[in-house]
mmCIF file of C-alpha atoms and ligand atoms in Angstrom:
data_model
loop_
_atom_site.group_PDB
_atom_site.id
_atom_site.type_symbol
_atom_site.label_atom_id
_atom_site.label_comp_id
_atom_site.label_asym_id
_atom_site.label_seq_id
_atom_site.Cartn_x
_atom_site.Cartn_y
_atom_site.Cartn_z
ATOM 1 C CA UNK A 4 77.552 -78.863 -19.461
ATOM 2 C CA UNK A 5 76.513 -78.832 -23.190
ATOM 3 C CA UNK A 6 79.031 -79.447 -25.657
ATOM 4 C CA UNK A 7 79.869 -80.175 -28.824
ATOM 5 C CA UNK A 8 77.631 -77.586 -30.950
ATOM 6 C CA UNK A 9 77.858 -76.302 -34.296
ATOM 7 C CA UNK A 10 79.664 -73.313 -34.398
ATOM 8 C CA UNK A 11 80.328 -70.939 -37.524
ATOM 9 C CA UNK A 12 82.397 -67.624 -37.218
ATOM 10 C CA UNK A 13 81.061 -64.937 -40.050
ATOM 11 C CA UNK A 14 83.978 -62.713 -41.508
ATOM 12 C CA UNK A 15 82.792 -60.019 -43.806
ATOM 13 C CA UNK A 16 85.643 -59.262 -46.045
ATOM 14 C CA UNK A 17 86.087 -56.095 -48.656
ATOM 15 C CA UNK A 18 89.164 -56.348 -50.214
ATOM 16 C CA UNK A 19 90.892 -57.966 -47.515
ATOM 17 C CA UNK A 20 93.643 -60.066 -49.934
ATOM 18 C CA UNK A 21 96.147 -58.428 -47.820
ATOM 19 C CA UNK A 22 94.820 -59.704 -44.353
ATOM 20 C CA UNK A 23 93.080 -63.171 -45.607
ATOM 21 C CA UNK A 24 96.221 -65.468 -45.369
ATOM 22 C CA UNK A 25 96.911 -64.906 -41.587
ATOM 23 C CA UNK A 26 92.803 -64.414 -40.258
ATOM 24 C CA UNK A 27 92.179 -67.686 -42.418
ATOM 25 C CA UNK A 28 95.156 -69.583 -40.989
ATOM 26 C CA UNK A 29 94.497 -68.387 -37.414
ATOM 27 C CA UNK A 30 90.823 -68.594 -37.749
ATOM 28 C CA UNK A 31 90.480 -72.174 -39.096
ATOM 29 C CA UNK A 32 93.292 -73.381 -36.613
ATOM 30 C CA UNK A 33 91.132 -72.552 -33.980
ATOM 31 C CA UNK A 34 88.010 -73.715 -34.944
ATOM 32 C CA UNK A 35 90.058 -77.566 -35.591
ATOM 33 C CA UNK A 36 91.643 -77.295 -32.159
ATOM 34 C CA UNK A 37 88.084 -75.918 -30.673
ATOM 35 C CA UNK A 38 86.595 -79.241 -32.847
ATOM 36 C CA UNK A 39 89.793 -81.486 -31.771
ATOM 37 C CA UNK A 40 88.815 -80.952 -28.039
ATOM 38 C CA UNK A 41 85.270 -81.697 -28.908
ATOM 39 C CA UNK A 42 84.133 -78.033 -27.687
ATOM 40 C CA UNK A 43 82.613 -77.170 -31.179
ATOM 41 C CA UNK A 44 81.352 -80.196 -33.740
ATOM 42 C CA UNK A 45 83.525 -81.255 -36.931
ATOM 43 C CA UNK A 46 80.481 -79.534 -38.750
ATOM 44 C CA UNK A 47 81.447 -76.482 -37.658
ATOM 45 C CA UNK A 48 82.732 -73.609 -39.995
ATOM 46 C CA UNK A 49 84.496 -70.329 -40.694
ATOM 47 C CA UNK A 50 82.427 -68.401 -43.724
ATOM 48 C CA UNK A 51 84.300 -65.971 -45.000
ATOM 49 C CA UNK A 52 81.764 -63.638 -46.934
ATOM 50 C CA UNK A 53 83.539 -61.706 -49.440
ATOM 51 C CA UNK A 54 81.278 -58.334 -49.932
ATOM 52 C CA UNK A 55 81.939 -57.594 -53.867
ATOM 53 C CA UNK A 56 85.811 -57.369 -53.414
ATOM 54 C CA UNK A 57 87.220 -55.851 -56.790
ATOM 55 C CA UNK A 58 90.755 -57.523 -55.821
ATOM 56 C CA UNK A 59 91.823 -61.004 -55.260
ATOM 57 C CA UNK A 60 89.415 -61.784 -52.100
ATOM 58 C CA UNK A 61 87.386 -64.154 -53.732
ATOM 59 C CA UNK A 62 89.809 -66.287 -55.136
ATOM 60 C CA UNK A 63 91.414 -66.359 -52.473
ATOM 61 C CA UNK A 64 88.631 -68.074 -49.900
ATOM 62 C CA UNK A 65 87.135 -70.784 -52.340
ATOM 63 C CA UNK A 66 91.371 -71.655 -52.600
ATOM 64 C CA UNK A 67 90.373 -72.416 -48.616
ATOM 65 C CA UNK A 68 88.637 -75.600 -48.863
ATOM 66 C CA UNK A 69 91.446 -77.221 -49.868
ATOM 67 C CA UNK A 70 93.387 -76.373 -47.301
ATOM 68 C CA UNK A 71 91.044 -76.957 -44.405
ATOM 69 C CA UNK A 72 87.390 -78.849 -44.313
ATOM 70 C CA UNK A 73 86.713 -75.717 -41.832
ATOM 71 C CA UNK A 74 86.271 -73.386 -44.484
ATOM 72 C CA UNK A 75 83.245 -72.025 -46.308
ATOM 73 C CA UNK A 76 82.593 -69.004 -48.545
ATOM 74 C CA UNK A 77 80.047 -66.990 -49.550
ATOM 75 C CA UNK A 78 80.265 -64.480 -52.447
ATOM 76 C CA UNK A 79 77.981 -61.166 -52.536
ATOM 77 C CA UNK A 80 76.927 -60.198 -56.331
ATOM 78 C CA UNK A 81 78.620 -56.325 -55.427
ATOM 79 C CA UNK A 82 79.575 -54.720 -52.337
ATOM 80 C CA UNK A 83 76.935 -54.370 -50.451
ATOM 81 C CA UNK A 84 78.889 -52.617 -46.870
ATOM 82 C CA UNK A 85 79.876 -54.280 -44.002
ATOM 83 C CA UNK A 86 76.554 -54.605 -42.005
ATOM 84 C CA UNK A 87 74.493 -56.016 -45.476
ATOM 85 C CA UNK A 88 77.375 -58.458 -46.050
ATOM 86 C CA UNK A 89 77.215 -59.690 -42.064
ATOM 87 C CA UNK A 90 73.774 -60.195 -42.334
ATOM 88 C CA UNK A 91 74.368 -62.009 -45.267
ATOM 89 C CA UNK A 92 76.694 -64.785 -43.829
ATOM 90 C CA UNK A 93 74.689 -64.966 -40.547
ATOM 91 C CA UNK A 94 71.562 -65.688 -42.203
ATOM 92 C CA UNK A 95 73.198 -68.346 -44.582
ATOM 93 C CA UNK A 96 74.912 -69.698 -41.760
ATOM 94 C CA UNK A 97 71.803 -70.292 -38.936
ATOM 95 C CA UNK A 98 70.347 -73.289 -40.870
ATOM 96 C CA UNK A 99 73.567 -75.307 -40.364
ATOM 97 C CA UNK A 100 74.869 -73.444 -37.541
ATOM 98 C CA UNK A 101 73.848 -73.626 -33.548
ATOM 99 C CA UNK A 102 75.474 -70.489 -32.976
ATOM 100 C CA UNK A 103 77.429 -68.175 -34.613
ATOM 101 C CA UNK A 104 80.118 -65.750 -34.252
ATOM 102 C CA UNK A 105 81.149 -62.584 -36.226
ATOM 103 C CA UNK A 106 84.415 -61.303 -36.444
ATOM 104 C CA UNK A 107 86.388 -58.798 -38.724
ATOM 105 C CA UNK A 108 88.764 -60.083 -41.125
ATOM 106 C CA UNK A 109 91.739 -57.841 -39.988
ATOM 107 C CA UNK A 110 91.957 -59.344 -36.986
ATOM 108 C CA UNK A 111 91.571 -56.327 -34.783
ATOM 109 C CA UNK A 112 88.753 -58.463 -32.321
ATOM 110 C CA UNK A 113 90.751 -60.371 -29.816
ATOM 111 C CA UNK A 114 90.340 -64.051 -31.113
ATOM 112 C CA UNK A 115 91.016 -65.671 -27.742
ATOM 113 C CA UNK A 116 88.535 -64.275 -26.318
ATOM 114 C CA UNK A 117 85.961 -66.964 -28.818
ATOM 115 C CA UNK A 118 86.824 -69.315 -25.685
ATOM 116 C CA UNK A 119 85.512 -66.748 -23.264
ATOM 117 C CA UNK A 120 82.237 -66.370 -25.819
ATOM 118 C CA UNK A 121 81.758 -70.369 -25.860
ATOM 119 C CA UNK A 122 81.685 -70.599 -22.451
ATOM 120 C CA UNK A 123 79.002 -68.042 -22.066
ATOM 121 C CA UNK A 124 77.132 -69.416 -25.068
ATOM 122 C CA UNK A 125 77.383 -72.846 -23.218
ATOM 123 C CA UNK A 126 76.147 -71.409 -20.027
ATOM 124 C CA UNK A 127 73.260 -70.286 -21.822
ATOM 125 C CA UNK A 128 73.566 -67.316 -23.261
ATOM 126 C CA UNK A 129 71.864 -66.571 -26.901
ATOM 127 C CA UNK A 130 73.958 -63.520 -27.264
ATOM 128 C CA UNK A 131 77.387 -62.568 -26.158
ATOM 129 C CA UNK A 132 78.719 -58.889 -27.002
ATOM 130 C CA UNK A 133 82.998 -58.628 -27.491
ATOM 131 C CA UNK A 134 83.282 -55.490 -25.563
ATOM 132 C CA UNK A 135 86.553 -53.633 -26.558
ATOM 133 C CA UNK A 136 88.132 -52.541 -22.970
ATOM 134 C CA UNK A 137 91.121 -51.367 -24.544
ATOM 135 C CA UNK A 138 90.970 -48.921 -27.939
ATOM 136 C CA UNK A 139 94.558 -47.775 -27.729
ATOM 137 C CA UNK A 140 95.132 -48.715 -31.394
ATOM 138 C CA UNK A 141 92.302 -46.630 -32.089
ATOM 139 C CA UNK A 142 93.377 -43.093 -32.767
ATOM 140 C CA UNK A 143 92.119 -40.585 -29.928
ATOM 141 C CA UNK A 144 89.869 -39.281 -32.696
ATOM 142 C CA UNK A 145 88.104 -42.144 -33.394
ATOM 143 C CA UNK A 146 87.869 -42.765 -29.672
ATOM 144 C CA UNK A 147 86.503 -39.523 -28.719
ATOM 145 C CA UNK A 148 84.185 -39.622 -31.899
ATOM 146 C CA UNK A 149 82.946 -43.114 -30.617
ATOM 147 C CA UNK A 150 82.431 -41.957 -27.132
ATOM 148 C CA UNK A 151 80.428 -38.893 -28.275
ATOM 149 C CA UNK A 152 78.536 -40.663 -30.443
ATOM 150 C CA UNK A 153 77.010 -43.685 -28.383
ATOM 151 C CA UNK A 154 76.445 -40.915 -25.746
ATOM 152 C CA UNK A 155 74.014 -39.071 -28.822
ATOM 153 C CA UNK A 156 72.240 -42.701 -29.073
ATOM 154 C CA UNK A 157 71.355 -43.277 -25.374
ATOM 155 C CA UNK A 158 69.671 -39.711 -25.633
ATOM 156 C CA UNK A 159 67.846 -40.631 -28.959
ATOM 157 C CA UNK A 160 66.313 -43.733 -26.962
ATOM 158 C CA UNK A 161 68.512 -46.307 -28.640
ATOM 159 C CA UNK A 162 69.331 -49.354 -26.581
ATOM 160 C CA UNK A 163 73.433 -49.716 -27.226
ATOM 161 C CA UNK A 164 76.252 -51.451 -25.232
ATOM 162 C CA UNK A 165 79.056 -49.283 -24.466
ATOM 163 C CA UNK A 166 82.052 -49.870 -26.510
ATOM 164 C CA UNK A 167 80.982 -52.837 -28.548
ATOM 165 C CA UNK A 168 80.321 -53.044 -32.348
ATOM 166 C CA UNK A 169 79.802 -55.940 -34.247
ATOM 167 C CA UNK A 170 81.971 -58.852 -32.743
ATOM 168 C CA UNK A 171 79.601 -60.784 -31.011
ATOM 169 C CA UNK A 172 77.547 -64.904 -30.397
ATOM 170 C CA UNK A 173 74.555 -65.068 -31.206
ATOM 171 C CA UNK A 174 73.178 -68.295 -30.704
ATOM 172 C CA UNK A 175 70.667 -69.947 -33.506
ATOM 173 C CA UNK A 176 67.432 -68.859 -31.418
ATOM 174 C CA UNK A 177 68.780 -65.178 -31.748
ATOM 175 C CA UNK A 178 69.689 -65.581 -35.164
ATOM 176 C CA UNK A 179 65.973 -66.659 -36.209
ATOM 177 C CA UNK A 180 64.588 -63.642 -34.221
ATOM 178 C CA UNK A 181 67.098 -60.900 -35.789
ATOM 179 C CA UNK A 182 65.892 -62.841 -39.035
ATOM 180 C CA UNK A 183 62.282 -61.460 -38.599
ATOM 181 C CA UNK A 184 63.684 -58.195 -38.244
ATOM 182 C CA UNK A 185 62.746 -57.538 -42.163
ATOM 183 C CA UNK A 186 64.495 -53.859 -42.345
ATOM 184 C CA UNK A 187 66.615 -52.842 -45.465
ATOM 185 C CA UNK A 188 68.244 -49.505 -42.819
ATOM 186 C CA UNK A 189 70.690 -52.080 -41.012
ATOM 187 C CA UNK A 190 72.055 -51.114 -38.089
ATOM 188 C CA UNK A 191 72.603 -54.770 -36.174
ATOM 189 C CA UNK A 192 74.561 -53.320 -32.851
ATOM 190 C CA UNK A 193 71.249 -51.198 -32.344
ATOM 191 C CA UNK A 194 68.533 -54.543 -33.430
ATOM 192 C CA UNK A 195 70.703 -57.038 -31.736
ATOM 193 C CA UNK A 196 69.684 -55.837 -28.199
ATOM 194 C CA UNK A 197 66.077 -55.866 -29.360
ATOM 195 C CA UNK A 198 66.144 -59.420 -30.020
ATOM 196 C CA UNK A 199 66.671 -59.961 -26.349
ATOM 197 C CA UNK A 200 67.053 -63.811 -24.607
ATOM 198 C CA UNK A 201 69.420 -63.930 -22.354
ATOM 199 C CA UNK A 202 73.135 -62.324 -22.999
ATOM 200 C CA UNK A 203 76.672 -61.205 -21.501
ATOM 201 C CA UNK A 204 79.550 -59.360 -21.865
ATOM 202 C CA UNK A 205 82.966 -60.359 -22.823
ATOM 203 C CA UNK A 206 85.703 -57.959 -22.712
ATOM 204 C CA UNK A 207 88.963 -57.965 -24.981
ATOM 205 C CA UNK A 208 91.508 -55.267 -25.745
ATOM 206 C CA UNK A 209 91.371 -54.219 -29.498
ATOM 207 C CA UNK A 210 94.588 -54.460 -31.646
ATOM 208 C CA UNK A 211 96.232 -53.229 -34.818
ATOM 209 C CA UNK A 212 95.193 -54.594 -37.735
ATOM 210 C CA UNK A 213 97.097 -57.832 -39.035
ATOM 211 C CA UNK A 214 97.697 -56.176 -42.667
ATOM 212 C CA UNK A 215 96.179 -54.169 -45.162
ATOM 213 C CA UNK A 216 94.343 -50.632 -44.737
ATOM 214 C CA UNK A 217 90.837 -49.898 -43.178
ATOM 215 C CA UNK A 218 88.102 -50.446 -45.278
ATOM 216 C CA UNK A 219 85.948 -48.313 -43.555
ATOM 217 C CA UNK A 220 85.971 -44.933 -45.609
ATOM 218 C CA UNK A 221 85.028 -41.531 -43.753
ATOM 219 C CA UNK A 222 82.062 -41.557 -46.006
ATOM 220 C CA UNK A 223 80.992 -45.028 -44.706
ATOM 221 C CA UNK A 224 81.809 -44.604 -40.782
ATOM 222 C CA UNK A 225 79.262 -40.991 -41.334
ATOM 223 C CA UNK A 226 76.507 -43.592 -43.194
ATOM 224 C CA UNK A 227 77.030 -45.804 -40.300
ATOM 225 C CA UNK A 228 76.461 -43.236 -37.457
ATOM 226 C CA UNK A 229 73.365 -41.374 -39.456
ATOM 227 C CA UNK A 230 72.330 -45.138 -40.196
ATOM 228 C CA UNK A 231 72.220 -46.214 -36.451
ATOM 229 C CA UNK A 232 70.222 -42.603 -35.285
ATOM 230 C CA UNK A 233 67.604 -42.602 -38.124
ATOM 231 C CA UNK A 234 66.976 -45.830 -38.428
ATOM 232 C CA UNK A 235 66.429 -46.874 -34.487
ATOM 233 C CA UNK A 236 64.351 -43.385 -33.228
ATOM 234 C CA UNK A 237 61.849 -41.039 -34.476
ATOM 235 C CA UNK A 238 63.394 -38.644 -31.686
ATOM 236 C CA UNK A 239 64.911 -36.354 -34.028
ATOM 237 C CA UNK A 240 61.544 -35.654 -35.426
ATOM 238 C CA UNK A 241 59.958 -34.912 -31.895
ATOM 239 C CA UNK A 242 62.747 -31.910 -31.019
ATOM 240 C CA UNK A 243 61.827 -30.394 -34.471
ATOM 241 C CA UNK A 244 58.294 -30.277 -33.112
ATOM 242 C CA UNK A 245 59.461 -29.266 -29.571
ATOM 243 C CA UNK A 246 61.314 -26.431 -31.513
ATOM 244 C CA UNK A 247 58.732 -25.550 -33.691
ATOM 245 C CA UNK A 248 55.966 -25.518 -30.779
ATOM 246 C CA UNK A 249 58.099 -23.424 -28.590
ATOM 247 C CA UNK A 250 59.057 -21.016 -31.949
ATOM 248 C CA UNK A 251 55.178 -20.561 -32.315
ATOM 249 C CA UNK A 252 54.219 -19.841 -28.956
ATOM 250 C CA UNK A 253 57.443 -17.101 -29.166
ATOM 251 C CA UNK A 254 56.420 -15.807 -32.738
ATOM 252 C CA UNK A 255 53.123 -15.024 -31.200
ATOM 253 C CA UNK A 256 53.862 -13.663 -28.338
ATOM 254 C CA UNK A 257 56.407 -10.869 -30.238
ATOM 255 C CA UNK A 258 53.102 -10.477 -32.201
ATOM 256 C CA UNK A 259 51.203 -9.350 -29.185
ATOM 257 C CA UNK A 260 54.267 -7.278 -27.888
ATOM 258 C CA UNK A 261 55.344 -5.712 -31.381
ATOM 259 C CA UNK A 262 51.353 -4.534 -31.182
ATOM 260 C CA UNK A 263 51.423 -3.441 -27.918
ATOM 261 C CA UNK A 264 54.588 -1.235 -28.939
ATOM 262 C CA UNK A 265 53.334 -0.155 -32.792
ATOM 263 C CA UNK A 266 50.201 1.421 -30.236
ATOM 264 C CA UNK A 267 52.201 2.919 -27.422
ATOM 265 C CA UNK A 268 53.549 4.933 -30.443
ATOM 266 C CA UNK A 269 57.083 3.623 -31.420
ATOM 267 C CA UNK A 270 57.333 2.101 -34.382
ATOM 268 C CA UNK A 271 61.137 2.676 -35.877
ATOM 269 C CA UNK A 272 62.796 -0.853 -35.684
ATOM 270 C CA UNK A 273 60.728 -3.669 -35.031
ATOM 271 C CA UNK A 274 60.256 -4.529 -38.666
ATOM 272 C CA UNK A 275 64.540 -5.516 -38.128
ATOM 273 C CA UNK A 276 63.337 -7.637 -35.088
ATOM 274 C CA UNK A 277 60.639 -8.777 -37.224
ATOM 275 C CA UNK A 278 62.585 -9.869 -40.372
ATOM 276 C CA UNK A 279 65.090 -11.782 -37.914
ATOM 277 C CA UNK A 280 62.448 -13.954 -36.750
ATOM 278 C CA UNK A 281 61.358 -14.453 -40.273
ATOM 279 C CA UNK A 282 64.412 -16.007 -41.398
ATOM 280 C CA UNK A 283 64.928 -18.205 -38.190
ATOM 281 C CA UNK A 284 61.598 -19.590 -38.809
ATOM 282 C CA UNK A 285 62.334 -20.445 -42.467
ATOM 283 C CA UNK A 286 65.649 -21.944 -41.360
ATOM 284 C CA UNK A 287 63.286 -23.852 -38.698
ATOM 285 C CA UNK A 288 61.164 -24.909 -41.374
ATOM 286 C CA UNK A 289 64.086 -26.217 -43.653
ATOM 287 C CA UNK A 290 65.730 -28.273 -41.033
ATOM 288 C CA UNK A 291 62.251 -30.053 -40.174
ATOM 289 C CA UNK A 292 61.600 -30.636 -43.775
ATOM 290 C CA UNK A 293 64.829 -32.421 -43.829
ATOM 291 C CA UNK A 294 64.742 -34.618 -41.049
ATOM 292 C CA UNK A 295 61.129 -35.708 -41.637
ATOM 293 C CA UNK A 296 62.306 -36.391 -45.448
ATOM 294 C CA UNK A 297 65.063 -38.638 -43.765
ATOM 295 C CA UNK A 298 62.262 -40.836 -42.244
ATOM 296 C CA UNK A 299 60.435 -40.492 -45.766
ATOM 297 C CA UNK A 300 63.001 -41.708 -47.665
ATOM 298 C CA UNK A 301 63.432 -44.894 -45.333
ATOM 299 C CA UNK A 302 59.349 -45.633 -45.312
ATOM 300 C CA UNK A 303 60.035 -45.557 -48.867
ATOM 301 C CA UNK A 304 63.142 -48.167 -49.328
ATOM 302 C CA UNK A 305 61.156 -49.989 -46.411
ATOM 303 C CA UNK A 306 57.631 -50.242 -48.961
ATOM 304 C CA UNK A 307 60.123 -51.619 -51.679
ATOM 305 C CA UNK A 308 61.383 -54.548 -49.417
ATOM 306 C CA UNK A 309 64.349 -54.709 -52.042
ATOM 307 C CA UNK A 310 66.555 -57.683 -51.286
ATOM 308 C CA UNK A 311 69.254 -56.286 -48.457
ATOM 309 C CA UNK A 312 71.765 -59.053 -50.391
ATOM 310 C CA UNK A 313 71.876 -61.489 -53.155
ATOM 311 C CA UNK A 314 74.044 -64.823 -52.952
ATOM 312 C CA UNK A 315 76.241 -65.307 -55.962
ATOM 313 C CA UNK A 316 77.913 -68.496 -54.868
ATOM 314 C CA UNK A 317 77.767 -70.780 -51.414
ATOM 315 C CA UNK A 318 79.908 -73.720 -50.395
ATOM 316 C CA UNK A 319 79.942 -75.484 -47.412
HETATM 317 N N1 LIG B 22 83.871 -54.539 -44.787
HETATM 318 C C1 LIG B 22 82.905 -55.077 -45.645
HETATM 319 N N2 LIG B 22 82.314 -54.258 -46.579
HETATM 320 C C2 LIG B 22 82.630 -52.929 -46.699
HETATM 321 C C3 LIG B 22 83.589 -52.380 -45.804
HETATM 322 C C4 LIG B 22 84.187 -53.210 -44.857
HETATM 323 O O1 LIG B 22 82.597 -56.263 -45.561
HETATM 324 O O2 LIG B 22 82.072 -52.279 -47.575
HETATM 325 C C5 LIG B 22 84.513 -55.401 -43.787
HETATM 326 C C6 LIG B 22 86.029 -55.414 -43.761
HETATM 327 O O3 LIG B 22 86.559 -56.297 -44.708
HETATM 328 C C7 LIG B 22 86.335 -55.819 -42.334
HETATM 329 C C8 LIG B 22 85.156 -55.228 -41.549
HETATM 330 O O4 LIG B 22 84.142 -54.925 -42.517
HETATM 331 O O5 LIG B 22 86.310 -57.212 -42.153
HETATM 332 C C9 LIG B 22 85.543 -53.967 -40.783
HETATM 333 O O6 LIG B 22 86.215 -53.059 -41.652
HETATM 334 P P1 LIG B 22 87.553 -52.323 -41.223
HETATM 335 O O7 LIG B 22 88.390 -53.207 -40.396
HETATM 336 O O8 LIG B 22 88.183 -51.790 -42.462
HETATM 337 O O9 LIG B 22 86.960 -51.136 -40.359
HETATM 338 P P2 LIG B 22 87.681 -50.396 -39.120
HETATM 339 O O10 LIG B 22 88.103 -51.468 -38.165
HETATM 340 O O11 LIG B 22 88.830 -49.662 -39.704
HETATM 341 O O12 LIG B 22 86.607 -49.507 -38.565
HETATM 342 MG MG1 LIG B 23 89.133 -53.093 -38.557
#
């Protein structure tokens, strides 16, 4: 059995001063016991990538190193959101790293379960999903929201494992494919199963967060979820033409009819029938104008290839 790899774990943090000193002590005492038993290599790390915190976040992780040679930082220029700032500490990480790990800073991700992933990843897996079998600290909302909405994916085409999100292995030959993926739309659970090489599941039960508040604002979780449908299908814009095919065909068969009643001699209230269909085309016409705009807008960001993150400060 292999052994002995480098191994970094990736927390994205936003404002996570409450949460840091407990996930930093846990975290980095088990990447020294996982290095003490010589399952993970002293070069191994936990980079803590704080995502343009506006409170004392990044203070707080370059005060790591000297408490533990485990610990690394990373420092976005401004907030960038959650799946920018992952990318951003995976990507830093696969040069040094044989495999990496990502992992929210409240906690919530099961961190036993890294033993579970390590085995997998030793077995030789280049990915390994943390599957959450167990969302009872979720409210039912979210739950039911989640469960509707992966359901909405698998229809649009996109490739998704059930109940995971973005605690997962990947090993350094994964990380150098989802590297080439050159998109500024991130949405990594969907372009993670796209990298393919061989993967597994891992299952955990998800908890309460350690401290602090979610930092996932209503207005974020919505980006998210229009993020991951736009950005990984064009379906949306096939219905529109389905719709709009099917509408014509209709519209012109009501022409033939309507004429076929104006010359039997009965005029009075087709023009009502008539205006009706007007405005359901227009509202037809809106709604496709929007959604192709949608892909528009992200051909345009795409031609602009602006940076998806800028490094303000690295240690290591
Ligand atoms: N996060 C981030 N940038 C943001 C928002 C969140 O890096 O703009 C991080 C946050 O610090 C946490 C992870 O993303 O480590 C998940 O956020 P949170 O736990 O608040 O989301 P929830 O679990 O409530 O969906
Ligand atoms: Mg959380």
């Amino acid at each position: 059995m292999r052994n002995n790899d480098t191994l970094y774990i990736v927390v994205p943090c936003y404002n996570e001063e409450e949460a840091l000193p407990e996930t930093s002590r846990v975290l980095l005492g088990r990447v020294a016991e996982l290095a003490d038993a010589g399952r993970v290599s002293r070069e191994s790390r936990v980079l803590f990538v704080d995502d343009g915190s506006t409170d004392g976040t990044w203070k707080y992780i370059s005060g790591l190193k000297a408490v533990s040679p485990y610990a690394a930082g990373l420092k976005l220029s401004r907030n960038r959101g959650h799946q920018n700032a992952l990318l951003a500490g995976l990507l830093s990480a696969k040069d040094d790293a044989d495999m990496a790990i990502s992992i929210d800073a409240d906690l919530q991700d099961d961190v036993s379960a890294i033993d579970r992933f390590l085995d997998k990843y030793y077995e030789g897996c280049d990915v390994v999903y943390g599957v959450r079998s167990d969302r009872r600290s979720d409210s039912a909302f979210k739950r039911g929201a989640a469960r509707l909405y992966y359901r909405i994916l698998q229809r649009m085409g996109v490739e998704i494992v059930p109940e995971h999100a973005d605690c997962r292995l990947m090993s350094r030959r994964a990380l150098d494919a989802l590297a080439e993926f050159k998109e500024v739309n991130l949405f990594l659970r969907g372009l993670v199963p796209m990298v393919g090489f061989p993967s597994a599941t891992v299952e955990y039960a998800r908890r309460e967060r350690t401290a602090g508040s979610s930092k996932y604002s209503v207005k974020k979780m919505l980006g998210l979820a229009w993020q991951g449908i736009t950005s990984m299908s064009v379906r949306p814009i096939r219905l529109i033409l389905a719709l709009g095919v099917t509408l014509l065909v209709l519209g012109l068969a009501a022409v033939v009819a309507f004429s076929i009643v104006t010359a039997c001699g009965n005029p009075e209230w087709k023009w009502t029938i008539l205006l009706a269909a007007i405005a359901a085309a227009c509202g037809l016409n809106l709604a496709a104008v929007g959604v192709v705009g949608e892909y528009v807008g992200k051909i345009y960001l795409e031609a602009k290839a602006r940076p998806r993150f800028m490094v303000e400060d690295y240690f290591k």
